[in-house]
Each structure stands twice: as structure tokens, then as C-alpha cells.
Amino acid sequence: EKHIIIARAALIALAVYIIQHTLLPSGTFKETMRDTDLEIMFVPVYLQAHFLLKTIFCGIYVIFYQYNIVRVIILTAINIALLGLNNSMKPCSVSWVNHLRDAF
């Protein structure tokens, strides 16, 4: 019972965070950067998609907590989608950060 209450509260908090992040993106546009060697910034569209997938990841983890096979398959697919998102968008203006995000 307590697990379900805590999980619902966490998902509501994540939903509020995602809505706030979409309306007021905290990322900065990499096109407006001055020095690409010193600043590590991500494109806001990437941040929105990344955190939306992470929110879905959390929801799937909680909903399918008792069903390990289903949960592992869906979460693996979401992680592959996150990797593909990073590979396709190259969100960081510092190229070596994109390579590290792909590796780890």
C-alpha cells in the first residue's frame, strides 16, 4: 500500500517537472554559445525528449514491478531509444561529451 502511494506521488512530481520543463526549458541553445571548448550545453528539445522518456521509464518500472520479463524488455527498449536519440541529435556542442554519453 505505501509503495503505491509513494509511486503515485513520485509520478505526479515527475509529471509536474516535465510540464514545467516543457513550458520553461532550462537548457540553453547551443547556437548562442560563445566558447564551445568551455561550455557544455544541451539543446532544449533534446532535454524535453530525454526527460519524457525517463518519465515513461519510471512509470513502466512502477507499473510492471511484479512482471520482470515485461519490465526488462520495455525498459531495454526505452534505453535503446535514449541511445538513438543521443546518436541522432548530438545534443551537446562539445563533441567528446556526446561520445561519452553514448559510451556510458
mmCIF file of C-alpha atoms in Angstrom:
data_model
loop_
_atom_site.group_PDB
_atom_site.id
_atom_site.type_symbol
_atom_site.label_atom_id
_atom_site.label_comp_id
_atom_site.label_asym_id
_atom_site.label_seq_id
_atom_site.Cartn_x
_atom_site.Cartn_y
_atom_site.Cartn_z
ATOM 1 C CA GLU A 1 0.000 0.000 0.000
ATOM 2 C CA LYS A 2 2.712 2.511 0.926
ATOM 3 C CA HIS A 3 4.676 1.629 -2.198
ATOM 4 C CA ILE A 4 1.724 2.550 -4.417
ATOM 5 C CA ILE A 5 1.213 5.867 -2.616
ATOM 6 C CA ILE A 6 4.901 6.751 -2.888
ATOM 7 C CA ALA A 7 4.982 5.684 -6.554
ATOM 8 C CA ARG A 8 1.942 7.832 -7.372
ATOM 9 C CA ALA A 9 3.435 10.827 -5.599
ATOM 10 C CA ALA A 10 6.720 10.369 -7.465
ATOM 11 C CA LEU A 11 4.960 10.127 -10.829
ATOM 12 C CA ILE A 12 2.910 13.250 -10.081
ATOM 13 C CA ALA A 13 6.110 15.092 -9.139
ATOM 14 C CA LEU A 14 7.756 13.908 -12.373
ATOM 15 C CA ALA A 15 4.721 14.980 -14.393
ATOM 16 C CA VAL A 16 4.809 18.464 -12.869
ATOM 17 C CA TYR A 17 8.546 18.649 -13.510
ATOM 18 C CA ILE A 18 8.120 17.615 -17.155
ATOM 19 C CA ILE A 19 5.340 20.149 -17.707
ATOM 20 C CA GLN A 20 7.426 22.904 -16.140
ATOM 21 C CA HIS A 21 10.474 21.837 -18.148
ATOM 22 C CA THR A 22 8.478 21.919 -21.379
ATOM 23 C CA LEU A 23 6.980 25.333 -20.735
ATOM 24 C CA LEU A 24 10.172 26.896 -19.377
ATOM 25 C CA PRO A 25 13.145 24.958 -20.774
ATOM 26 C CA SER A 26 16.187 25.263 -18.560
ATOM 27 C CA GLY A 27 18.615 24.292 -21.306
ATOM 28 C CA THR A 28 20.334 26.872 -23.417
ATOM 29 C CA PHE A 29 20.576 26.983 -27.154
ATOM 30 C CA LYS A 30 23.919 25.731 -28.346
ATOM 31 C CA GLU A 31 23.709 28.079 -31.333
ATOM 32 C CA THR A 32 24.138 31.065 -28.984
ATOM 33 C CA MET A 33 27.277 29.781 -27.293
ATOM 34 C CA ARG A 34 30.468 31.793 -27.467
ATOM 35 C CA ASP A 35 33.194 29.317 -26.493
ATOM 36 C CA THR A 36 32.467 25.693 -27.389
ATOM 37 C CA ASP A 37 35.533 24.386 -25.537
ATOM 38 C CA LEU A 38 34.404 25.569 -22.116
ATOM 39 C CA GLU A 39 30.642 25.333 -22.059
ATOM 40 C CA ILE A 40 28.676 22.096 -22.056
ATOM 41 C CA MET A 41 25.078 22.862 -23.009
ATOM 42 C CA PHE A 42 22.277 20.775 -24.432
ATOM 43 C CA VAL A 43 19.532 21.616 -26.902
ATOM 44 C CA PRO A 44 16.188 22.145 -25.066
ATOM 45 C CA VAL A 45 14.294 19.859 -27.480
ATOM 46 C CA TYR A 46 16.694 17.052 -26.614
ATOM 47 C CA LEU A 47 16.261 17.709 -22.895
ATOM 48 C CA GLN A 48 12.485 17.562 -23.218
ATOM 49 C CA ALA A 49 12.555 14.274 -25.137
ATOM 50 C CA HIS A 50 15.186 12.804 -22.800
ATOM 51 C CA PHE A 51 13.231 13.587 -19.637
ATOM 52 C CA LEU A 52 9.947 12.477 -21.180
ATOM 53 C CA LEU A 53 11.485 9.071 -21.958
ATOM 54 C CA LYS A 54 12.938 8.933 -18.444
ATOM 55 C CA THR A 55 9.474 9.665 -17.011
ATOM 56 C CA ILE A 56 7.963 6.870 -19.087
ATOM 57 C CA PHE A 57 10.817 4.654 -17.873
ATOM 58 C CA CYS A 58 9.872 5.394 -14.244
ATOM 59 C CA GLY A 59 6.197 4.749 -14.918
ATOM 60 C CA ILE A 60 6.860 1.413 -16.612
ATOM 61 C CA TYR A 61 9.177 0.401 -13.770
ATOM 62 C CA VAL A 62 6.459 1.069 -11.186
ATOM 63 C CA ILE A 63 3.520 -0.332 -13.156
ATOM 64 C CA PHE A 64 5.251 -3.585 -14.155
ATOM 65 C CA TYR A 65 7.188 -4.041 -10.914
ATOM 66 C CA GLN A 66 5.927 -7.602 -10.391
ATOM 67 C CA TYR A 67 6.409 -8.674 -14.035
ATOM 68 C CA ASN A 68 10.175 -8.860 -14.512
ATOM 69 C CA ILE A 69 10.263 -10.142 -18.103
ATOM 70 C CA VAL A 70 7.871 -7.496 -19.413
ATOM 71 C CA ARG A 71 9.583 -4.767 -17.422
ATOM 72 C CA VAL A 72 13.086 -5.655 -18.610
ATOM 73 C CA ILE A 73 12.032 -5.816 -22.272
ATOM 74 C CA ILE A 74 10.224 -2.465 -22.204
ATOM 75 C CA LEU A 75 12.955 -0.705 -20.193
ATOM 76 C CA THR A 76 15.635 -2.038 -22.538
ATOM 77 C CA ALA A 77 13.668 -0.657 -25.495
ATOM 78 C CA ILE A 78 13.433 2.751 -23.785
ATOM 79 C CA ASN A 79 17.179 2.752 -23.102
ATOM 80 C CA ILE A 80 17.864 1.922 -26.751
ATOM 81 C CA ALA A 81 15.550 4.789 -27.723
ATOM 82 C CA LEU A 82 17.545 7.127 -25.433
ATOM 83 C CA LEU A 83 20.771 5.976 -27.054
ATOM 84 C CA GLY A 84 19.298 6.509 -30.520
ATOM 85 C CA LEU A 85 18.064 9.962 -29.508
ATOM 86 C CA ASN A 86 21.540 10.938 -28.354
ATOM 87 C CA ASN A 87 23.157 9.493 -31.503
ATOM 88 C CA SER A 88 20.779 11.220 -33.871
ATOM 89 C CA MET A 89 20.568 14.660 -32.243
ATOM 90 C CA LYS A 90 24.159 15.058 -30.980
ATOM 91 C CA PRO A 91 22.724 17.412 -28.365
ATOM 92 C CA CYS A 92 25.918 18.721 -26.805
ATOM 93 C CA SER A 93 28.034 21.265 -28.641
ATOM 94 C CA VAL A 94 31.204 19.685 -27.237
ATOM 95 C CA SER A 95 31.649 16.584 -29.380
ATOM 96 C CA TRP A 96 33.541 14.441 -26.861
ATOM 97 C CA VAL A 97 30.645 14.753 -24.387
ATOM 98 C CA ASN A 98 28.336 13.144 -26.965
ATOM 99 C CA HIS A 99 30.764 10.233 -27.320
ATOM 100 C CA LEU A 100 30.913 9.778 -23.540
ATOM 101 C CA ARG A 101 27.119 9.847 -23.292
ATOM 102 C CA ASP A 102 26.973 7.103 -25.928
ATOM 103 C CA ALA A 103 29.577 5.011 -24.130
ATOM 104 C CA PHE A 104 28.075 5.262 -20.665
#
